Amino acid sequence: MSSIGLLNEKPLHASLKTWYAQPGDRFEVAVDGFVIDIVRDDLLLEIQTGNFSAVKSKLINLTRSHRIRLIYPIAQEKWIVKLDEAKGSYGSRRKSPKRGRVEDLFREMVSLPQLVSSPNFSLEVLMIQEEEVRRFEGKRRWRKRGWRTEERRLLDVVGQRRFEGPADWLVFLPEGLESFTTKDLAEARDIRRELAQKIAYFLRKASLIKLIGKQGRANLYTISGT
């Protein structure tokens, strides 16, 4: 069976499971050869704090015959805690200047565009406040100046947003435009062009928008069916 394994369960995952739970829920239930975080009547709830590609096969298989909701946390606010190895305690705690947004989910949804057309699939984003605990490991972690993320800890859930059908995904498109480029999308959402390109890629692969030509050197899109 495929399972996160309770012995290896990370603090953020465990805290979200507790926060999301309701009376009558069942936990770590085997369904069709997979272990599901929460089973609520006929709805399967799967919490994923990392890459969606890791649960892609699981979700595709389960949505064929089960209703499943993927729950994904995005850190709207984050505090970074660095461990002091010499003292065996916190060395510092600072607030990260980065603020997560709902649009960040498309960095992962590019792995799952085929699930949008399934009536059995839904996704819920939880906007959270979290602590990210880092431990110094020296040269082995040169990209992060020697620091490794050891665990993430939930401080609070500050917002929720659910996506269940095509209309929920299309709200990210620029209003009032029959056609648009990723530049238009980036400006309308006040996001970087790189993220706008991921949104367009996802929506196109999900058959929610289509390519209709070029505007200069940029791809020009419109909503499918228009």
PDB file of C-alpha atoms in Angstrom:
ATOM      1  CA  MET A   1       0.000   0.000   0.000  1.00  0.00           C
ATOM      2  CA  SER A   2       1.011   3.621  -0.571  1.00  0.00           C
ATOM      3  CA  SER A   3       0.960   5.668   2.636  1.00  0.00           C
ATOM      4  CA  ILE A   4       2.748   8.579   4.202  1.00  0.00           C
ATOM      5  CA  GLY A   5       3.238   6.366   7.249  1.00  0.00           C
ATOM      6  CA  LEU A   6       2.364   7.679  10.673  1.00  0.00           C
ATOM      7  CA  LEU A   7       5.900   7.083  11.970  1.00  0.00           C
ATOM      8  CA  ASN A   8       7.234   9.455   9.290  1.00  0.00           C
ATOM      9  CA  GLU A   9       4.384  11.934   9.382  1.00  0.00           C
ATOM     10  CA  LYS A  10       5.593  15.532   9.477  1.00  0.00           C
ATOM     11  CA  PRO A  11       4.209  18.058  11.993  1.00  0.00           C
ATOM     12  CA  LEU A  12       2.470  20.218   9.366  1.00  0.00           C
ATOM     13  CA  HIS A  13       0.674  17.245   7.827  1.00  0.00           C
ATOM     14  CA  ALA A  14      -0.413  15.931  11.229  1.00  0.00           C
ATOM     15  CA  SER A  15      -1.647  19.360  12.367  1.00  0.00           C
ATOM     16  CA  LEU A  16      -3.653  19.926   9.188  1.00  0.00           C
ATOM     17  CA  LYS A  17      -5.262  16.525   9.534  1.00  0.00           C
ATOM     18  CA  THR A  18      -6.334  17.398  13.085  1.00  0.00           C
ATOM     19  CA  TRP A  19      -7.548  20.863  12.044  1.00  0.00           C
ATOM     20  CA  TYR A  20      -9.580  19.514   9.108  1.00  0.00           C
ATOM     21  CA  ALA A  21     -11.125  16.569  10.953  1.00  0.00           C
ATOM     22  CA  GLN A  22     -14.812  16.378  11.850  1.00  0.00           C
ATOM     23  CA  PRO A  23     -16.725  13.997  14.134  1.00  0.00           C
ATOM     24  CA  GLY A  24     -17.228  10.653  12.418  1.00  0.00           C
ATOM     25  CA  ASP A  25     -14.141  10.909  10.214  1.00  0.00           C
ATOM     26  CA  ARG A  26     -11.895   7.874   9.835  1.00  0.00           C
ATOM     27  CA  PHE A  27      -8.134   8.212   9.521  1.00  0.00           C
ATOM     28  CA  GLU A  28      -5.472   6.327   7.538  1.00  0.00           C
ATOM     29  CA  VAL A  29      -8.021   4.122   5.785  1.00  0.00           C
ATOM     30  CA  ALA A  30      -7.060   1.622   3.075  1.00  0.00           C
ATOM     31  CA  VAL A  31      -8.985   2.242  -0.159  1.00  0.00           C
ATOM     32  CA  ASP A  32      -8.235   0.328  -3.374  1.00  0.00           C
ATOM     33  CA  GLY A  33      -4.646  -0.341  -2.345  1.00  0.00           C
ATOM     34  CA  PHE A  34      -3.915   3.192  -1.142  1.00  0.00           C
ATOM     35  CA  VAL A  35      -4.028   4.696   2.350  1.00  0.00           C
ATOM     36  CA  ILE A  36      -6.193   7.812   2.611  1.00  0.00           C
ATOM     37  CA  ASP A  37      -5.618  10.502   5.238  1.00  0.00           C
ATOM     38  CA  ILE A  38      -9.315  11.042   6.051  1.00  0.00           C
ATOM     39  CA  VAL A  39     -12.477   9.270   4.917  1.00  0.00           C
ATOM     40  CA  ARG A  40     -15.667  11.265   5.464  1.00  0.00           C
ATOM     41  CA  ASP A  41     -18.708   9.232   4.408  1.00  0.00           C
ATOM     42  CA  ASP A  42     -18.124   8.694   0.646  1.00  0.00           C
ATOM     43  CA  LEU A  43     -15.541  11.492   0.339  1.00  0.00           C
ATOM     44  CA  LEU A  44     -11.789  10.797   0.452  1.00  0.00           C
ATOM     45  CA  LEU A  45      -9.643  13.637   1.807  1.00  0.00           C
ATOM     46  CA  GLU A  46      -5.957  13.653   0.934  1.00  0.00           C
ATOM     47  CA  ILE A  47      -3.606  16.249   2.442  1.00  0.00           C
ATOM     48  CA  GLN A  48      -0.523  17.027   0.366  1.00  0.00           C
ATOM     49  CA  THR A  49       2.091  19.432   1.686  1.00  0.00           C
ATOM     50  CA  GLY A  50       4.666  18.685  -1.036  1.00  0.00           C
ATOM     51  CA  ASN A  51       4.824  18.032  -4.765  1.00  0.00           C
ATOM     52  CA  PHE A  52       1.597  16.945  -6.467  1.00  0.00           C
ATOM     53  CA  SER A  53       3.575  14.661  -8.766  1.00  0.00           C
ATOM     54  CA  ALA A  54       4.089  12.381  -5.740  1.00  0.00           C
ATOM     55  CA  VAL A  55       0.337  11.678  -5.517  1.00  0.00           C
ATOM     56  CA  LYS A  56      -0.544  11.904  -9.214  1.00  0.00           C
ATOM     57  CA  SER A  57      -0.939   8.165  -9.791  1.00  0.00           C
ATOM     58  CA  LYS A  58      -2.880   7.790  -6.531  1.00  0.00           C
ATOM     59  CA  LEU A  59      -5.361  10.521  -7.441  1.00  0.00           C
ATOM     60  CA  ILE A  60      -5.874   9.372 -11.026  1.00  0.00           C
ATOM     61  CA  ASN A  61      -6.626   5.836  -9.891  1.00  0.00           C
ATOM     62  CA  LEU A  62      -8.955   6.813  -7.056  1.00  0.00           C
ATOM     63  CA  THR A  63     -10.999   9.399  -8.969  1.00  0.00           C
ATOM     64  CA  ARG A  64     -12.149   6.665 -11.346  1.00  0.00           C
ATOM     65  CA  SER A  65     -14.539   5.370  -8.709  1.00  0.00           C
ATOM     66  CA  HIS A  66     -14.346   7.660  -5.664  1.00  0.00           C
ATOM     67  CA  ARG A  67     -14.937  11.305  -4.791  1.00  0.00           C
ATOM     68  CA  ILE A  68     -11.630  12.721  -3.629  1.00  0.00           C
ATOM     69  CA  ARG A  69     -10.617  16.163  -2.385  1.00  0.00           C
ATOM     70  CA  LEU A  70      -6.991  17.208  -2.402  1.00  0.00           C
ATOM     71  CA  ILE A  71      -6.092  19.607   0.427  1.00  0.00           C
ATOM     72  CA  TYR A  72      -3.081  21.848  -0.117  1.00  0.00           C
ATOM     73  CA  PRO A  73      -1.600  24.433   2.291  1.00  0.00           C
ATOM     74  CA  ILE A  74       0.039  27.641   1.078  1.00  0.00           C
ATOM     75  CA  ALA A  75       1.991  29.761   3.546  1.00  0.00           C
ATOM     76  CA  GLN A  76       0.478  33.240   3.415  1.00  0.00           C
ATOM     77  CA  GLU A  77       2.888  34.166   6.208  1.00  0.00           C
ATOM     78  CA  LYS A  78       5.979  32.295   7.327  1.00  0.00           C
ATOM     79  CA  TRP A  79       8.420  32.540  10.190  1.00  0.00           C
ATOM     80  CA  ILE A  80      11.848  30.961   9.700  1.00  0.00           C
ATOM     81  CA  VAL A  81      13.388  29.323  12.737  1.00  0.00           C
ATOM     82  CA  LYS A  82      17.073  28.385  12.722  1.00  0.00           C
ATOM     83  CA  LEU A  83      18.338  25.809  15.201  1.00  0.00           C
ATOM     84  CA  ASP A  84      21.421  26.556  17.272  1.00  0.00           C
ATOM     85  CA  GLU A  85      23.337  23.260  17.171  1.00  0.00           C
ATOM     86  CA  ALA A  86      25.738  24.312  19.934  1.00  0.00           C
ATOM     87  CA  LYS A  87      22.922  25.074  22.362  1.00  0.00           C
ATOM     88  CA  GLY A  88      20.429  22.543  21.042  1.00  0.00           C
ATOM     89  CA  SER A  89      17.775  25.265  20.863  1.00  0.00           C
ATOM     90  CA  TYR A  90      16.412  27.988  18.587  1.00  0.00           C
ATOM     91  CA  GLY A  91      19.133  30.297  17.344  1.00  0.00           C
ATOM     92  CA  SER A  92      16.896  32.839  15.618  1.00  0.00           C
ATOM     93  CA  ARG A  93      13.338  33.431  14.474  1.00  0.00           C
ATOM     94  CA  ARG A  94      12.423  35.925  11.768  1.00  0.00           C
ATOM     95  CA  LYS A  95       9.446  36.627   9.546  1.00  0.00           C
ATOM     96  CA  SER A  96       9.977  35.841   5.879  1.00  0.00           C
ATOM     97  CA  PRO A  97       9.258  38.748   3.512  1.00  0.00           C
ATOM     98  CA  LYS A  98       7.631  36.316   1.076  1.00  0.00           C
ATOM     99  CA  ARG A  99       3.842  36.043   1.164  1.00  0.00           C
ATOM    100  CA  GLY A 100       2.073  33.118  -0.443  1.00  0.00           C
ATOM    101  CA  ARG A 101      -0.972  33.559  -2.686  1.00  0.00           C
ATOM    102  CA  VAL A 102      -3.684  31.253  -3.957  1.00  0.00           C
ATOM    103  CA  GLU A 103      -2.136  31.489  -7.436  1.00  0.00           C
ATOM    104  CA  ASP A 104       0.927  29.633  -6.110  1.00  0.00           C
ATOM    105  CA  LEU A 105      -1.069  26.402  -6.314  1.00  0.00           C
ATOM    106  CA  PHE A 106      -0.498  26.380 -10.093  1.00  0.00           C
ATOM    107  CA  ARG A 107       3.176  25.599  -9.500  1.00  0.00           C
ATOM    108  CA  GLU A 108       1.872  22.164  -8.499  1.00  0.00           C
ATOM    109  CA  MET A 109      -1.358  21.900 -10.511  1.00  0.00           C
ATOM    110  CA  VAL A 110       0.660  21.764 -13.744  1.00  0.00           C
ATOM    111  CA  SER A 111       1.121  18.090 -12.759  1.00  0.00           C
ATOM    112  CA  LEU A 112      -2.630  17.395 -12.595  1.00  0.00           C
ATOM    113  CA  PRO A 113      -4.514  19.168 -15.418  1.00  0.00           C
ATOM    114  CA  GLN A 114      -6.259  15.959 -16.483  1.00  0.00           C
ATOM    115  CA  LEU A 115      -8.096  15.734 -13.146  1.00  0.00           C
ATOM    116  CA  VAL A 116     -10.041  18.975 -13.625  1.00  0.00           C
ATOM    117  CA  SER A 117     -12.492  17.276 -15.987  1.00  0.00           C
ATOM    118  CA  SER A 118     -13.302  14.576 -13.431  1.00  0.00           C
ATOM    119  CA  PRO A 119     -16.533  15.217 -11.480  1.00  0.00           C
ATOM    120  CA  ASN A 120     -14.978  13.194  -8.649  1.00  0.00           C
ATOM    121  CA  PHE A 121     -12.060  15.594  -8.115  1.00  0.00           C
ATOM    122  CA  SER A 122     -11.952  18.776  -6.076  1.00  0.00           C
ATOM    123  CA  LEU A 123      -9.178  20.775  -4.471  1.00  0.00           C
ATOM    124  CA  GLU A 124      -9.154  22.951  -1.372  1.00  0.00           C
ATOM    125  CA  VAL A 125      -6.429  25.470  -0.672  1.00  0.00           C
ATOM    126  CA  LEU A 126      -5.738  26.362   2.951  1.00  0.00           C
ATOM    127  CA  MET A 127      -3.958  29.676   3.434  1.00  0.00           C
ATOM    128  CA  ILE A 128      -1.876  29.274   6.553  1.00  0.00           C
ATOM    129  CA  GLN A 129       0.637  30.848   8.887  1.00  0.00           C
ATOM    130  CA  GLU A 130       3.557  28.523   9.519  1.00  0.00           C
ATOM    131  CA  GLU A 131       6.992  28.117  11.041  1.00  0.00           C
ATOM    132  CA  GLU A 132       9.741  26.610   8.915  1.00  0.00           C
ATOM    133  CA  VAL A 133      12.447  25.045  11.053  1.00  0.00           C
ATOM    134  CA  ARG A 134      15.917  24.908   9.477  1.00  0.00           C
ATOM    135  CA  ARG A 135      19.048  23.087  10.582  1.00  0.00           C
ATOM    136  CA  PHE A 136      22.589  23.942   9.468  1.00  0.00           C
ATOM    137  CA  GLU A 137      24.308  21.186   7.474  1.00  0.00           C
ATOM    138  CA  GLY A 138      27.265  23.045   5.995  1.00  0.00           C
ATOM    139  CA  LYS A 139      28.474  22.647   2.434  1.00  0.00           C
ATOM    140  CA  ARG A 140      26.042  19.862   1.561  1.00  0.00           C
ATOM    141  CA  ARG A 141      23.277  22.481   1.230  1.00  0.00           C
ATOM    142  CA  TRP A 142      25.129  25.134  -0.754  1.00  0.00           C
ATOM    143  CA  ARG A 143      21.990  26.412  -2.482  1.00  0.00           C
ATOM    144  CA  LYS A 144      20.520  27.465   0.873  1.00  0.00           C
ATOM    145  CA  ARG A 145      23.858  28.498   2.361  1.00  0.00           C
ATOM    146  CA  GLY A 146      24.148  25.282   4.316  1.00  0.00           C
ATOM    147  CA  TRP A 147      20.639  25.265   5.826  1.00  0.00           C
ATOM    148  CA  ARG A 148      18.170  22.383   5.444  1.00  0.00           C
ATOM    149  CA  THR A 149      14.425  22.627   6.081  1.00  0.00           C
ATOM    150  CA  GLU A 150      13.821  20.109   8.859  1.00  0.00           C
ATOM    151  CA  GLU A 151      10.087  20.567   9.371  1.00  0.00           C
ATOM    152  CA  ARG A 152       7.140  22.892   8.921  1.00  0.00           C
ATOM    153  CA  ARG A 153       4.740  23.721  11.755  1.00  0.00           C
ATOM    154  CA  LEU A 154       1.189  25.017  11.524  1.00  0.00           C
ATOM    155  CA  LEU A 155       0.483  28.228  13.443  1.00  0.00           C
ATOM    156  CA  ASP A 156      -2.968  29.063  12.088  1.00  0.00           C
ATOM    157  CA  VAL A 157      -5.325  28.615   9.133  1.00  0.00           C
ATOM    158  CA  VAL A 158      -6.346  32.059   7.885  1.00  0.00           C
ATOM    159  CA  GLY A 159      -8.332  31.241   4.743  1.00  0.00           C
ATOM    160  CA  GLN A 160      -9.885  28.525   2.570  1.00  0.00           C
ATOM    161  CA  ARG A 161     -10.759  28.305  -1.104  1.00  0.00           C
ATOM    162  CA  ARG A 162     -12.316  25.341  -2.872  1.00  0.00           C
ATOM    163  CA  PHE A 163     -12.150  24.429  -6.561  1.00  0.00           C
ATOM    164  CA  GLU A 164     -14.801  22.000  -7.794  1.00  0.00           C
ATOM    165  CA  GLY A 165     -15.631  22.809 -11.419  1.00  0.00           C
ATOM    166  CA  PRO A 166     -14.360  24.703 -14.497  1.00  0.00           C
ATOM    167  CA  ALA A 167     -15.872  28.018 -13.389  1.00  0.00           C
ATOM    168  CA  ASP A 168     -13.780  27.944 -10.212  1.00  0.00           C
ATOM    169  CA  TRP A 169     -10.562  27.714 -12.241  1.00  0.00           C
ATOM    170  CA  LEU A 170     -11.526  30.325 -14.826  1.00  0.00           C
ATOM    171  CA  VAL A 171     -11.818  33.101 -12.225  1.00  0.00           C
ATOM    172  CA  PHE A 172      -8.077  33.664 -12.586  1.00  0.00           C
ATOM    173  CA  LEU A 173      -8.471  34.983 -16.139  1.00  0.00           C
ATOM    174  CA  PRO A 174      -8.487  38.725 -16.917  1.00  0.00           C
ATOM    175  CA  GLU A 175     -11.988  40.200 -16.830  1.00  0.00           C
ATOM    176  CA  GLY A 176     -13.459  41.897 -19.862  1.00  0.00           C
ATOM    177  CA  LEU A 177     -11.057  40.394 -22.412  1.00  0.00           C
ATOM    178  CA  GLU A 178     -12.206  37.963 -25.099  1.00  0.00           C
ATOM    179  CA  SER A 179      -8.589  36.984 -25.675  1.00  0.00           C
ATOM    180  CA  PHE A 180      -5.437  37.434 -23.620  1.00  0.00           C
ATOM    181  CA  THR A 181      -1.715  36.762 -23.374  1.00  0.00           C
ATOM    182  CA  THR A 182       0.231  35.643 -20.326  1.00  0.00           C
ATOM    183  CA  LYS A 183       1.350  39.284 -19.999  1.00  0.00           C
ATOM    184  CA  ASP A 184      -2.298  40.307 -19.672  1.00  0.00           C
ATOM    185  CA  LEU A 185      -2.817  37.552 -17.110  1.00  0.00           C
ATOM    186  CA  ALA A 186       0.247  38.585 -15.101  1.00  0.00           C
ATOM    187  CA  GLU A 187      -0.865  42.224 -15.012  1.00  0.00           C
ATOM    188  CA  ALA A 188      -4.472  41.365 -14.122  1.00  0.00           C
ATOM    189  CA  ARG A 189      -3.439  39.116 -11.218  1.00  0.00           C
ATOM    190  CA  ASP A 190      -0.389  41.184 -10.196  1.00  0.00           C
ATOM    191  CA  ILE A 191       1.872  38.154 -10.458  1.00  0.00           C
ATOM    192  CA  ARG A 192       5.150  37.358 -12.195  1.00  0.00           C
ATOM    193  CA  ARG A 193       5.044  36.368 -15.872  1.00  0.00           C
ATOM    194  CA  GLU A 194       6.581  32.986 -15.016  1.00  0.00           C
ATOM    195  CA  LEU A 195       3.603  32.108 -12.794  1.00  0.00           C
ATOM    196  CA  ALA A 196       1.130  33.421 -15.370  1.00  0.00           C
ATOM    197  CA  GLN A 197       2.701  31.050 -17.902  1.00  0.00           C
ATOM    198  CA  LYS A 198       2.115  28.127 -15.541  1.00  0.00           C
ATOM    199  CA  ILE A 199      -1.535  29.130 -15.122  1.00  0.00           C
ATOM    200  CA  ALA A 200      -1.990  29.322 -18.904  1.00  0.00           C
ATOM    201  CA  TYR A 201      -0.250  25.977 -19.380  1.00  0.00           C
ATOM    202  CA  PHE A 202      -2.491  24.317 -16.802  1.00  0.00           C
ATOM    203  CA  LEU A 203      -5.726  25.803 -18.170  1.00  0.00           C
ATOM    204  CA  ARG A 204      -4.806  24.850 -21.717  1.00  0.00           C
ATOM    205  CA  LYS A 205      -3.903  21.270 -20.774  1.00  0.00           C
ATOM    206  CA  ALA A 206      -7.173  21.084 -18.836  1.00  0.00           C
ATOM    207  CA  SER A 207      -8.985  22.175 -22.055  1.00  0.00           C
ATOM    208  CA  LEU A 208     -10.408  25.250 -20.306  1.00  0.00           C
ATOM    209  CA  ILE A 209      -8.653  27.699 -22.647  1.00  0.00           C
ATOM    210  CA  LYS A 210      -7.308  27.309 -26.173  1.00  0.00           C
ATOM    211  CA  LEU A 211      -4.551  28.864 -28.265  1.00  0.00           C
ATOM    212  CA  ILE A 212      -5.977  30.992 -31.082  1.00  0.00           C
ATOM    213  CA  GLY A 213      -2.898  32.664 -32.498  1.00  0.00           C
ATOM    214  CA  LYS A 214      -0.243  35.223 -31.725  1.00  0.00           C
ATOM    215  CA  GLN A 215      -0.127  38.794 -30.536  1.00  0.00           C
ATOM    216  CA  GLY A 216       3.309  39.845 -31.632  1.00  0.00           C
ATOM    217  CA  ARG A 217       5.558  37.092 -30.298  1.00  0.00           C
ATOM    218  CA  ALA A 218       3.195  36.128 -27.463  1.00  0.00           C
ATOM    219  CA  ASN A 219       0.655  33.303 -27.538  1.00  0.00           C
ATOM    220  CA  LEU A 220      -2.949  34.514 -27.622  1.00  0.00           C
ATOM    221  CA  TYR A 221      -5.591  32.531 -25.709  1.00  0.00           C
ATOM    222  CA  THR A 222      -9.347  32.488 -25.252  1.00  0.00           C
ATOM    223  CA  ILE A 223     -11.764  30.438 -23.179  1.00  0.00           C
ATOM    224  CA  SER A 224     -12.584  27.131 -24.852  1.00  0.00           C
ATOM    225  CA  GLY A 225     -16.010  27.141 -26.483  1.00  0.00           C
ATOM    226  CA  THR A 226     -16.005  30.884 -27.210  1.00  0.00           C
TER     227      THR A 226
END
